[in-house]
Short mmCIF file of C-alpha atoms in Angstrom, two decimals:
data_model
loop_
_atom_site.label_atom_id
_atom_site.label_comp_id
_atom_site.label_asym_id
_atom_site.label_seq_id
_atom_site.Cartn_x
_atom_site.Cartn_y
_atom_site.Cartn_z
CA MET A 1 161.14 -11.06 62.94
CA GLN A 2 157.78 -12.64 62.24
CA TYR A 3 157.09 -15.91 64.07
CA ILE A 4 155.86 -18.74 61.82
CA PRO A 5 154.79 -21.86 63.74
CA SER A 6 156.17 -25.16 62.47
CA ASN A 7 152.73 -26.72 62.78
CA PRO A 8 150.07 -24.05 62.02
CA LEU A 9 147.19 -26.43 62.77
CA LEU A 10 148.59 -27.31 66.19
CA ALA A 11 149.22 -23.63 66.97
CA ARG A 12 145.62 -22.81 66.07
CA ARG A 13 144.31 -25.60 68.26
CA GLN A 14 146.51 -24.42 71.09
CA PHE A 15 145.16 -20.91 70.71
CA LEU A 16 141.51 -22.00 70.65
CA GLY A 17 142.02 -24.36 73.55
CA GLY A 18 143.78 -21.73 75.56
CA ALA A 19 141.12 -19.12 74.82
CA ALA A 20 138.35 -21.52 75.83
CA ALA A 21 140.10 -22.40 79.05
CA GLY A 22 140.99 -18.81 79.83
CA LEU A 23 137.52 -17.40 79.25
CA GLY A 24 135.32 -20.25 80.33
CA ALA A 25 137.08 -22.36 82.88
CA THR A 26 138.58 -19.55 84.90
CA ALA A 27 135.22 -17.87 85.30
CA LEU A 28 134.23 -20.35 87.99
CA ALA A 29 137.60 -21.60 89.12
CA GLY A 30 137.60 -19.69 92.37
CA LEU A 31 134.42 -21.37 93.54
CA LEU A 32 136.14 -24.70 94.05
CA ASN A 33 137.10 -24.40 97.70
CA PRO A 34 134.67 -26.59 99.69
CA GLN A 35 135.26 -24.45 102.78
CA LEU A 36 133.49 -21.58 101.07
CA PHE A 37 130.06 -23.14 101.61
CA GLY A 38 129.20 -21.35 104.84
CA ALA A 39 126.03 -21.68 106.82
CA PRO A 40 123.29 -19.29 105.58
CA GLY A 41 122.80 -16.27 107.81
CA LYS A 42 126.05 -16.74 109.71
CA ILE A 43 127.94 -13.48 110.19
CA PRO A 44 131.31 -14.05 108.49
CA ASP A 45 134.49 -13.00 110.22
CA LYS A 46 137.25 -11.25 108.33
CA GLY A 47 139.13 -14.46 107.66
CA LYS A 48 142.74 -14.41 106.61
CA PRO A 49 144.09 -11.14 105.19
CA ARG A 50 145.14 -11.11 101.54
CA LEU A 51 148.67 -9.81 101.22
CA GLY A 52 149.65 -7.11 98.76
CA ALA A 53 152.79 -6.60 96.72
CA LEU A 54 154.58 -4.92 99.64
CA ALA A 55 155.99 -7.14 102.35
CA ALA A 56 155.27 -4.34 104.83
CA THR A 57 154.41 -0.66 104.89
CA HIS A 58 157.33 1.74 104.49
CA PHE A 59 156.75 3.09 108.00
CA ALA A 60 154.18 2.74 110.75
CA PRO A 61 150.73 3.66 109.39
CA LYS A 62 148.15 5.79 111.18
CA ALA A 63 145.30 4.59 108.92
CA LYS A 64 144.37 1.08 107.82
CA ARG A 65 141.60 2.05 105.43
CA ILE A 66 140.01 4.97 103.56
CA ILE A 67 136.42 6.08 103.12
CA TYR A 68 136.40 8.55 100.23
CA LEU A 69 133.23 10.65 99.88
CA VAL A 70 133.52 11.89 96.29
CA MET A 71 131.34 14.92 95.60
CA SER A 72 131.15 14.57 91.83
CA GLY A 73 130.67 17.79 89.90
CA GLY A 74 132.65 20.29 91.95
CA PRO A 75 131.08 21.71 95.15
CA SER A 76 131.23 25.48 95.51
CA HIS A 77 133.90 26.21 98.12
CA ILE A 78 132.71 29.82 98.18
CA ASP A 79 129.26 28.80 99.42
CA LEU A 80 130.37 26.01 101.78
CA PHE A 81 133.82 26.34 103.35
CA ASP A 82 135.83 29.41 102.34
CA TYR A 83 134.20 32.30 104.19
CA LYS A 84 134.76 35.67 102.48
CA PRO A 85 132.58 38.32 104.16
CA GLN A 86 134.43 41.13 102.37
CA LEU A 87 133.29 39.73 99.03
CA LYS A 88 129.87 41.31 99.59
CA GLN A 89 131.51 44.68 99.04
CA HIS A 90 132.29 43.59 95.48
CA GLN A 91 128.88 42.12 94.71
CA GLY A 92 128.08 42.69 91.03
CA GLU A 93 131.44 44.29 90.30
CA GLU A 94 133.56 43.07 87.44
CA LEU A 95 136.24 40.58 88.51
CA PRO A 96 139.49 42.61 88.35
CA ALA A 97 141.99 41.59 85.70
CA SER A 98 144.66 41.66 88.42
CA ILE A 99 142.81 38.81 90.15
CA ARG A 100 141.99 36.74 87.11
CA MET A 101 145.51 37.18 85.69
CA GLY A 102 144.54 35.83 82.30
CA GLN A 103 143.38 32.45 83.60
CA ARG A 104 141.83 30.31 80.91
CA ILE A 105 138.14 29.63 81.36
CA THR A 106 135.76 27.04 79.99
CA GLY A 107 133.77 27.40 76.79
CA MET A 108 130.65 27.81 78.88
CA THR A 109 131.60 31.30 80.07
CA SER A 110 134.25 32.38 77.55
CA GLY A 111 131.57 34.17 75.54
CA GLN A 112 130.33 36.26 78.45
CA LYS A 113 130.88 39.99 78.09
CA SER A 114 130.89 40.46 81.84
CA PHE A 115 132.21 38.51 84.84
CA PRO A 116 130.35 39.95 87.85
CA CYS A 117 131.41 38.84 91.32
CA ALA A 118 128.79 36.85 93.21
CA SER A 119 129.17 36.60 96.96
CA SER A 120 127.48 33.73 98.71
CA LEU A 121 123.82 34.09 99.61
CA PHE A 122 124.34 31.86 102.63
CA LYS A 123 125.35 32.74 106.17
CA PHE A 124 128.49 31.33 107.80
CA GLU A 125 128.94 30.50 111.47
CA GLN A 126 131.86 29.43 113.62
CA HIS A 127 131.75 25.92 115.04
CA GLY A 128 133.53 23.89 117.68
CA LYS A 129 136.43 24.79 119.91
CA SER A 130 138.44 25.53 116.79
CA GLY A 131 135.99 28.22 115.68
CA THR A 132 136.06 26.94 112.09
CA TRP A 133 133.74 28.86 109.77
CA MET A 134 131.15 26.71 108.03
CA SER A 135 128.16 27.51 105.83
CA GLU A 136 124.68 27.33 107.28
CA LEU A 137 124.06 24.62 104.66
CA LEU A 138 126.32 22.21 106.61
CA PRO A 139 125.25 22.38 110.25
CA HIS A 140 125.90 18.69 110.97
CA ILE A 141 129.42 18.76 109.51
CA GLY A 142 129.89 21.89 111.59
CA GLY A 143 129.08 19.74 114.61
CA VAL A 144 132.11 17.49 114.00
CA VAL A 145 134.43 20.26 112.83
CA ASP A 146 136.92 19.65 115.64
CA ASP A 147 137.57 16.20 114.18
CA ILE A 148 138.21 17.39 110.63
CA ALA A 149 140.83 19.39 108.74
CA VAL A 150 139.41 21.76 106.13
CA VAL A 151 141.88 22.27 103.28
CA LYS A 152 141.09 25.56 101.51
CA SER A 153 144.07 25.67 99.15
CA LEU A 154 143.73 22.68 96.87
CA HIS A 155 144.45 23.30 93.21
CA THR A 156 144.51 21.42 89.92
CA GLU A 157 145.39 22.15 86.31
CA ALA A 158 142.19 20.62 84.93
CA ILE A 159 139.16 22.82 84.22
CA ASN A 160 136.72 20.24 82.83
CA HIS A 161 135.08 17.40 84.69
CA ASP A 162 136.44 14.31 83.00
CA PRO A 163 140.15 15.20 83.17
CA ALA A 164 139.72 16.77 86.62
CA ILE A 165 138.04 13.83 88.36
CA THR A 166 140.32 11.41 86.51
CA PHE A 167 143.28 13.43 87.79
CA VAL A 168 142.28 13.45 91.46
CA GLN A 169 141.37 9.75 91.39
CA THR A 170 144.29 8.39 89.34
CA GLY A 171 147.00 11.07 89.36
CA SER A 172 146.69 11.67 85.62
CA GLN A 173 144.29 13.62 83.43
CA GLN A 174 144.58 10.91 80.80
CA PRO A 175 142.54 7.72 81.26
CA GLY A 176 144.33 4.43 81.76
CA ARG A 177 146.12 4.85 85.09
CA PRO A 178 145.22 2.86 88.23
CA SER A 179 142.86 4.52 90.68
CA LEU A 180 143.83 5.29 94.27
CA GLY A 181 141.85 2.33 95.58
CA ALA A 182 143.52 0.01 93.09
CA TRP A 183 146.97 1.21 94.17
CA LEU A 184 146.12 0.45 97.80
CA SER A 185 144.71 -2.96 96.95
CA TYR A 186 147.85 -3.75 94.97
CA GLY A 187 150.29 -2.49 97.58
CA LEU A 188 148.60 -3.44 100.84
CA GLY A 189 146.20 -6.21 99.93
CA ALA A 190 143.09 -6.66 102.07
CA GLU A 191 142.27 -7.10 105.73
CA THR A 192 139.58 -9.65 104.87
CA GLU A 193 139.10 -12.59 102.54
CA ASN A 194 135.29 -12.34 102.67
CA LEU A 195 134.82 -8.96 100.96
CA PRO A 196 136.67 -7.04 98.22
CA SER A 197 139.46 -4.75 99.25
CA PHE A 198 137.95 -1.95 97.14
CA VAL A 199 134.21 -1.18 97.00
CA VAL A 200 132.37 1.61 95.14
CA MET A 201 128.83 2.91 95.67
CA ILE A 202 127.10 5.64 93.63
CA SER A 203 124.18 7.89 94.57
CA GLN A 204 122.22 10.51 92.64
CA GLY A 205 121.97 13.90 94.28
CA SER A 206 119.08 16.34 94.55
CA GLY A 207 120.95 19.19 92.89
CA ASN A 208 121.78 18.91 89.19
CA LYS A 209 119.98 15.75 88.17
CA THR A 210 121.60 15.87 84.72
CA ASP A 211 125.10 16.03 86.18
CA GLN A 212 128.19 14.55 84.59
CA PRO A 213 128.30 10.76 84.19
CA ILE A 214 130.53 8.68 86.44
CA PHE A 215 132.77 6.30 84.52
CA SER A 216 133.82 2.89 85.81
CA ARG A 217 137.45 3.62 84.98
CA LEU A 218 137.46 5.94 87.99
CA TRP A 219 137.70 2.79 90.10
CA GLY A 220 139.58 0.76 87.52
CA PRO A 221 142.94 -1.00 87.89
CA GLY A 222 144.59 0.58 84.85
CA PHE A 223 147.65 -1.51 84.06
CA LEU A 224 147.60 -3.28 87.46
CA PRO A 225 146.21 -6.83 87.61
CA SER A 226 142.45 -6.63 87.27
CA GLU A 227 141.80 -8.16 90.71
CA HIS A 228 142.57 -4.72 92.13
CA GLN A 229 139.68 -2.90 90.45
CA GLY A 230 136.81 -1.64 92.58
CA VAL A 231 133.67 -3.74 92.94
CA ARG A 232 130.52 -1.69 92.53
CA PHE A 233 127.69 -2.29 94.99
CA ARG A 234 124.21 -1.30 93.82
CA SER A 235 121.05 -0.54 95.72
CA GLY A 236 118.25 -3.11 95.69
CA ASP A 237 117.96 -6.81 96.36
CA ASP A 238 121.06 -7.77 94.36
CA PRO A 239 123.92 -5.44 95.45
CA VAL A 240 126.46 -7.19 93.22
CA LEU A 241 125.27 -8.31 89.81
CA TYR A 242 125.46 -12.02 88.93
CA LEU A 243 126.55 -12.96 92.44
CA SER A 244 123.61 -15.22 93.28
CA ASN A 245 123.13 -18.71 91.88
CA PRO A 246 120.68 -18.80 88.96
CA PRO A 247 117.23 -20.38 89.51
CA GLY A 248 117.35 -24.17 89.60
CA VAL A 249 121.00 -24.42 90.64
CA ASP A 250 121.47 -25.76 94.16
CA ALA A 251 124.62 -26.27 96.19
CA THR A 252 125.03 -29.91 95.11
CA ALA A 253 124.81 -29.11 91.41
CA ARG A 254 127.16 -26.20 91.82
CA ARG A 255 129.64 -28.41 93.69
CA GLU A 256 129.70 -31.02 90.93
CA MET A 257 130.09 -28.38 88.24
CA LEU A 258 132.90 -26.65 90.07
CA ASP A 259 134.80 -29.88 90.63
CA GLY A 260 134.81 -30.48 86.89
CA VAL A 261 135.72 -26.90 86.07
CA GLY A 262 138.55 -27.11 88.60
CA GLN A 263 140.20 -29.92 86.70
CA LEU A 264 139.92 -28.02 83.43
CA ASN A 265 141.23 -24.89 85.04
CA GLN A 266 144.27 -26.68 86.41
CA LEU A 267 145.08 -28.02 82.96
CA ALA A 268 144.70 -24.56 81.42
CA SER A 269 146.84 -22.91 84.06
CA ASN A 270 149.62 -25.44 83.60
CA ALA A 271 149.53 -25.07 79.81
CA ILE A 272 149.13 -21.32 79.39
CA GLN A 273 150.93 -19.86 82.41
CA ASP A 274 148.96 -16.63 82.06
CA PRO A 275 149.05 -14.63 85.32
CA GLU A 276 145.63 -13.17 84.53
CA ILE A 277 144.18 -16.66 85.04
CA GLN A 278 145.36 -16.48 88.64
CA THR A 279 143.71 -13.08 88.90
CA ARG A 280 140.44 -14.56 87.69
CA ILE A 281 140.77 -17.42 90.14
CA ALA A 282 141.16 -14.94 92.99
CA GLN A 283 138.22 -12.88 91.81
CA TYR A 284 135.84 -15.79 91.62
CA GLU A 285 136.98 -17.17 94.93
CA MET A 286 135.96 -13.81 96.32
CA ALA A 287 132.67 -13.93 94.41
CA TYR A 288 131.59 -17.09 96.17
CA ARG A 289 132.60 -15.86 99.58
CA MET A 290 130.54 -12.77 98.89
CA GLN A 291 127.44 -14.91 98.39
CA SER A 292 127.42 -15.25 102.17
CA SER A 293 129.12 -12.04 103.31
CA VAL A 294 127.28 -9.47 101.16
CA PRO A 295 123.72 -10.27 102.29
CA GLU A 296 124.84 -10.02 105.91
CA LEU A 297 126.68 -6.76 105.19
CA THR A 298 123.78 -5.03 103.46
CA ASP A 299 121.12 -6.15 105.96
CA LEU A 300 120.59 -3.11 108.19
CA SER A 301 118.02 -4.78 110.44
CA SER A 302 120.62 -5.15 113.19
CA GLU A 303 121.22 -1.39 113.30
CA SER A 304 119.46 0.53 116.06
CA LYS A 305 116.74 3.06 115.39
CA GLU A 306 119.02 5.74 116.81
CA THR A 307 121.77 4.87 114.35
CA LEU A 308 119.41 4.91 111.36
CA GLU A 309 118.07 8.29 112.45
CA MET A 310 121.58 9.66 112.99
CA TYR A 311 122.50 8.87 109.38
CA GLY A 312 119.07 9.88 108.06
CA VAL A 313 118.33 6.48 106.54
CA ASP A 314 114.69 5.98 105.63
CA ASP A 315 112.59 4.20 103.04
CA LYS A 316 112.00 7.34 100.97
CA ASN A 317 115.55 7.25 99.58
CA GLU A 318 115.30 10.99 98.92
CA ASP A 319 119.08 11.45 99.03
CA GLY A 320 119.63 8.99 96.20
CA GLY A 321 120.98 6.49 98.71
CA PHE A 322 123.89 8.50 100.11
CA ALA A 323 122.80 8.12 103.74
CA ARG A 324 122.43 4.36 103.37
CA ASN A 325 125.78 4.20 101.59
CA CYS A 326 127.48 6.05 104.46
CA LEU A 327 126.09 3.55 106.94
CA LEU A 328 127.18 0.67 104.72
CA ALA A 329 130.64 2.27 104.53
CA ARG A 330 130.93 2.09 108.30
CA ARG A 331 129.85 -1.56 108.23
CA MET A 332 132.44 -2.27 105.52
CA ALA A 333 135.14 -0.59 107.59
CA GLU A 334 134.23 -2.85 110.51
CA ARG A 335 134.53 -5.90 108.26
CA GLY A 336 137.92 -5.04 106.82
CA VAL A 337 137.30 -3.39 103.45
CA ARG A 338 140.45 -1.41 102.62
CA PHE A 339 139.06 1.33 100.37
CA ILE A 340 135.42 2.44 100.27
CA GLN A 341 134.48 5.04 97.69
CA LEU A 342 131.09 6.77 97.78
CA MET A 343 130.34 8.90 94.72
CA HIS A 344 127.48 11.41 94.95
CA ARG A 345 126.43 13.19 91.76
CA GLY A 346 124.75 16.58 91.35
CA TRP A 347 127.31 19.26 92.27
CA ASP A 348 127.78 20.72 88.77
CA GLN A 349 125.75 23.90 89.31
CA HIS A 350 126.31 26.27 86.40
CA SER A 351 122.92 27.88 86.98
CA SER A 352 120.38 28.08 89.80
CA LEU A 353 123.13 27.29 92.28
CA PRO A 354 121.40 28.56 95.44
CA GLY A 355 118.43 26.28 94.96
CA GLN A 356 120.39 23.26 93.78
CA ILE A 357 123.09 23.40 96.44
CA LYS A 358 120.49 23.37 99.21
CA GLY A 359 119.30 19.96 98.03
CA GLN A 360 122.83 18.64 97.64
CA CYS A 361 123.80 19.70 101.14
CA LYS A 362 120.65 18.19 102.59
CA ASP A 363 121.70 14.93 100.91
CA VAL A 364 125.20 14.78 102.36
CA ASP A 365 125.49 16.95 105.46
CA ARG A 366 123.80 14.71 108.00
CA PRO A 367 125.16 11.32 106.84
CA SER A 368 128.73 12.64 106.32
CA ALA A 369 128.82 13.98 109.87
CA ALA A 370 127.14 10.82 111.20
CA LEU A 371 129.84 8.70 109.58
CA VAL A 372 132.62 10.63 111.33
CA LYS A 373 130.79 10.53 114.65
CA ASP A 374 129.89 6.84 114.35
CA LEU A 375 133.45 5.85 113.47
CA LYS A 376 134.74 7.85 116.42
CA ASP A 377 132.22 6.36 118.86
CA ARG A 378 133.21 2.83 117.76
CA GLY A 379 136.94 3.47 117.99
CA LEU A 380 137.42 3.28 114.23
CA LEU A 381 138.19 6.89 113.34
CA ASP A 382 141.78 6.69 114.57
CA ASP A 383 142.67 4.17 111.86
CA THR A 384 140.13 5.20 109.20
CA LEU A 385 140.88 8.16 106.94
CA VAL A 386 137.74 9.94 105.73
CA ILE A 387 138.05 12.26 102.70
CA TRP A 388 135.26 14.58 101.45
CA GLY A 389 135.46 16.65 98.27
CA GLY A 390 135.22 16.96 94.51
CA GLU A 391 137.42 17.48 91.49
CA PHE A 392 137.55 21.31 91.61
CA GLY A 393 135.65 24.33 92.93
CA ARG A 394 133.50 27.05 91.37
CA THR A 395 134.19 30.56 90.09
CA VAL A 396 133.60 33.68 92.13
CA TYR A 397 132.04 35.32 89.08
CA SER A 398 128.55 34.40 88.03
CA GLN A 399 127.89 32.22 85.05
CA GLY A 400 124.86 33.71 83.35
CA THR A 401 122.79 36.54 84.73
CA LEU A 402 123.47 37.59 88.32
CA THR A 403 120.40 38.60 90.34
CA ALA A 404 119.76 39.31 93.99
CA THR A 405 118.57 35.74 94.56
CA ASN A 406 120.23 33.64 91.88
CA TYR A 407 123.55 32.93 90.23
CA GLY A 408 125.55 30.11 88.68
CA ARG A 409 129.24 29.30 88.94
CA ASP A 410 131.60 27.82 86.37
CA HIS A 411 134.48 25.38 87.02
CA HIS A 412 137.43 26.69 89.00
CA GLY A 413 140.61 24.69 89.58
CA ARG A 414 142.92 27.43 90.82
CA CYS A 415 141.66 26.96 94.39
CA TYR A 416 139.03 24.84 96.10
CA SER A 417 138.25 23.09 99.38
CA MET A 418 138.09 19.57 100.76
CA TRP A 419 138.10 18.12 104.26
CA LEU A 420 139.76 15.10 105.84
CA ALA A 421 139.28 13.36 109.18
CA GLY A 422 140.80 10.55 111.24
CA GLY A 423 143.65 8.24 110.27
CA GLY A 424 146.61 10.50 111.08
CA ILE A 425 144.96 13.84 110.18
CA LYS A 426 145.03 16.74 112.63
CA GLY A 427 141.47 17.68 113.56
CA GLY A 428 140.04 21.13 114.18
CA ILE A 429 142.22 23.03 111.70
CA SER A 430 141.87 25.01 108.50
CA TYR A 431 144.83 24.70 106.17
CA GLY A 432 145.76 27.14 103.44
CA GLU A 433 144.37 30.54 102.50
CA THR A 434 142.89 32.18 99.42
CA ASP A 435 142.60 35.84 98.46
CA ASP A 436 139.64 38.10 99.22
CA TYR A 437 137.96 36.98 96.00
CA CYS A 438 138.36 33.29 96.80
CA TYR A 439 140.08 33.01 93.43
CA ASN A 440 143.82 32.53 94.06
CA ILE A 441 145.86 30.81 96.76
CA VAL A 442 147.94 33.13 98.92
CA LYS A 443 149.28 30.63 101.49
CA ASP A 444 150.10 26.90 101.72
CA GLY A 445 148.89 25.60 98.38
CA VAL A 446 148.09 21.88 98.12
CA HIS A 447 148.28 20.32 94.68
CA VAL A 448 146.36 17.16 93.80
CA HIS A 449 149.63 15.21 93.87
CA ASP A 450 150.37 16.62 97.33
CA LEU A 451 146.95 15.45 98.53
CA ASN A 452 147.53 11.93 97.24
CA ALA A 453 151.06 11.82 98.65
CA THR A 454 149.64 12.78 102.06
CA VAL A 455 146.88 10.19 101.84
CA LEU A 456 149.40 7.44 101.08
CA HIS A 457 151.59 8.69 103.93
CA CYS A 458 148.72 8.21 106.38
CA LEU A 459 148.63 4.55 105.35
CA GLY A 460 152.35 4.12 105.96
CA LEU A 461 153.36 4.42 102.32
CA ASP A 462 156.09 6.51 100.71
CA HIS A 463 154.39 7.68 97.50
CA THR A 464 157.71 7.59 95.65
CA ARG A 465 158.21 3.90 96.46
CA LEU A 466 154.78 2.47 95.63
CA THR A 467 155.47 1.80 91.96
CA TYR A 468 154.60 -0.62 89.17
CA ARG A 469 156.69 -1.21 86.07
CA PHE A 470 154.67 -0.94 82.87
CA GLN A 471 155.96 -0.62 79.32
CA GLY A 472 159.50 -0.06 80.54
CA ARG A 473 158.71 2.65 83.07
CA ASP A 474 158.03 2.70 86.81
CA PHE A 475 154.67 4.38 87.38
CA ARG A 476 153.23 5.71 90.61
CA LEU A 477 150.06 7.49 91.75
CA THR A 478 151.78 10.87 92.06
CA ASP A 479 153.64 10.58 88.73
CA VAL A 480 156.91 12.50 89.30
CA GLU A 481 155.59 15.09 91.74
CA GLY A 482 153.89 15.36 95.13
CA THR A 483 154.98 16.45 98.60
CA VAL A 484 153.49 15.24 101.87
CA VAL A 485 151.60 18.10 103.58
CA LYS A 486 153.02 17.79 107.09
CA GLY A 487 150.79 20.57 108.40
CA LEU A 488 147.79 18.25 108.01
CA LEU A 489 149.28 15.41 110.01
CA SER A 490 148.53 14.76 113.67
#
């Protein structure tokens, strides 16, 4: 039945008034708390935690927070983690049909007449007490291998970047679902009131400089309230856009303006009763707190020379900022940020892989290992879960012409590798096995949903019970699948 207002003019005025209040007044409503005007330069404490939708975790958590090192583009597991010395015997040979088993391939290699096997050009060595094999490209990660679990049997249905990275980050290949960080913000809230519960930082790698774009929906809230979306921090003098007061606006002027806006906002909230107004209030309260907390967070002058060198932070910024972002991630963990997501582009190496992957590994090897070591030295690794990996792996067969010194690799979702450390994960292990061609899983497969179920488990959450009702259905990160991988748990 169509609704026809009894007074169309009044209804129109109500709509316009509500829209004005909702869009304008709420934008600054959260700045109205006089206690937010902290002394410049004062290091803020965490403040009161912000509660999530859950009254408590489902069981005792091992991890309080996550640092997710997203290697965007799909790192080659064959050249980094999954050592296959016997593959050299098949160098240049056609990939057997019994191994491929009719697997669909991307349009980038479907036209090839030949699929020659390409073993890795790089040497592997055993590291640590565990004797875990690691590529020569990752010597620093090899140095912390006893603290990490290398998962060699991940698999996904997606074979192209957008659906694959959307899948691992949101649990669905289709856009529109909440990201992992948004789910945690919604369910658990935040440890601090001075910083967002979910922060994202992006860096450009040295490998494929024309790599796939990174979309903001990968840290979006989907159908959850928008306060749970990730806040992107940028490099430079203004890490968060529009956070600082504009020129000519001092604290007194801002105070008077906010007092007036507060009265308008209260009227709008009472009249409209739109829950998204409360979301905006919370967001802008956070924005003002961040005016004091973010400059202190991003100022690395208090870090020792030894720490900067350990991460590889310098003024050249040759790694696209990944080393600096790793150090900032540790500082965020100390200050109570729940979910910290570092995204490093450049891993999509369809051609010239040997040359490109060297640069990528130089970008991430040292700072990734430094992050694990630094967290451990500060007593933070036990309750911080670190995740490192991409959306899929690469093919054993060469994309394009295979030579003695060069090859490319196409997308491969049937098996690939990631590693995890801290926060309830058993260190010094390799989990899962692939065949001699590094093409199929032969033992202990881990699906994307299994990975996410295990991650939530480490934070004390039953993945089947963290749900949100939307359009008549209860949704969750793992959709209707997922099993906790107990072999990864400490």
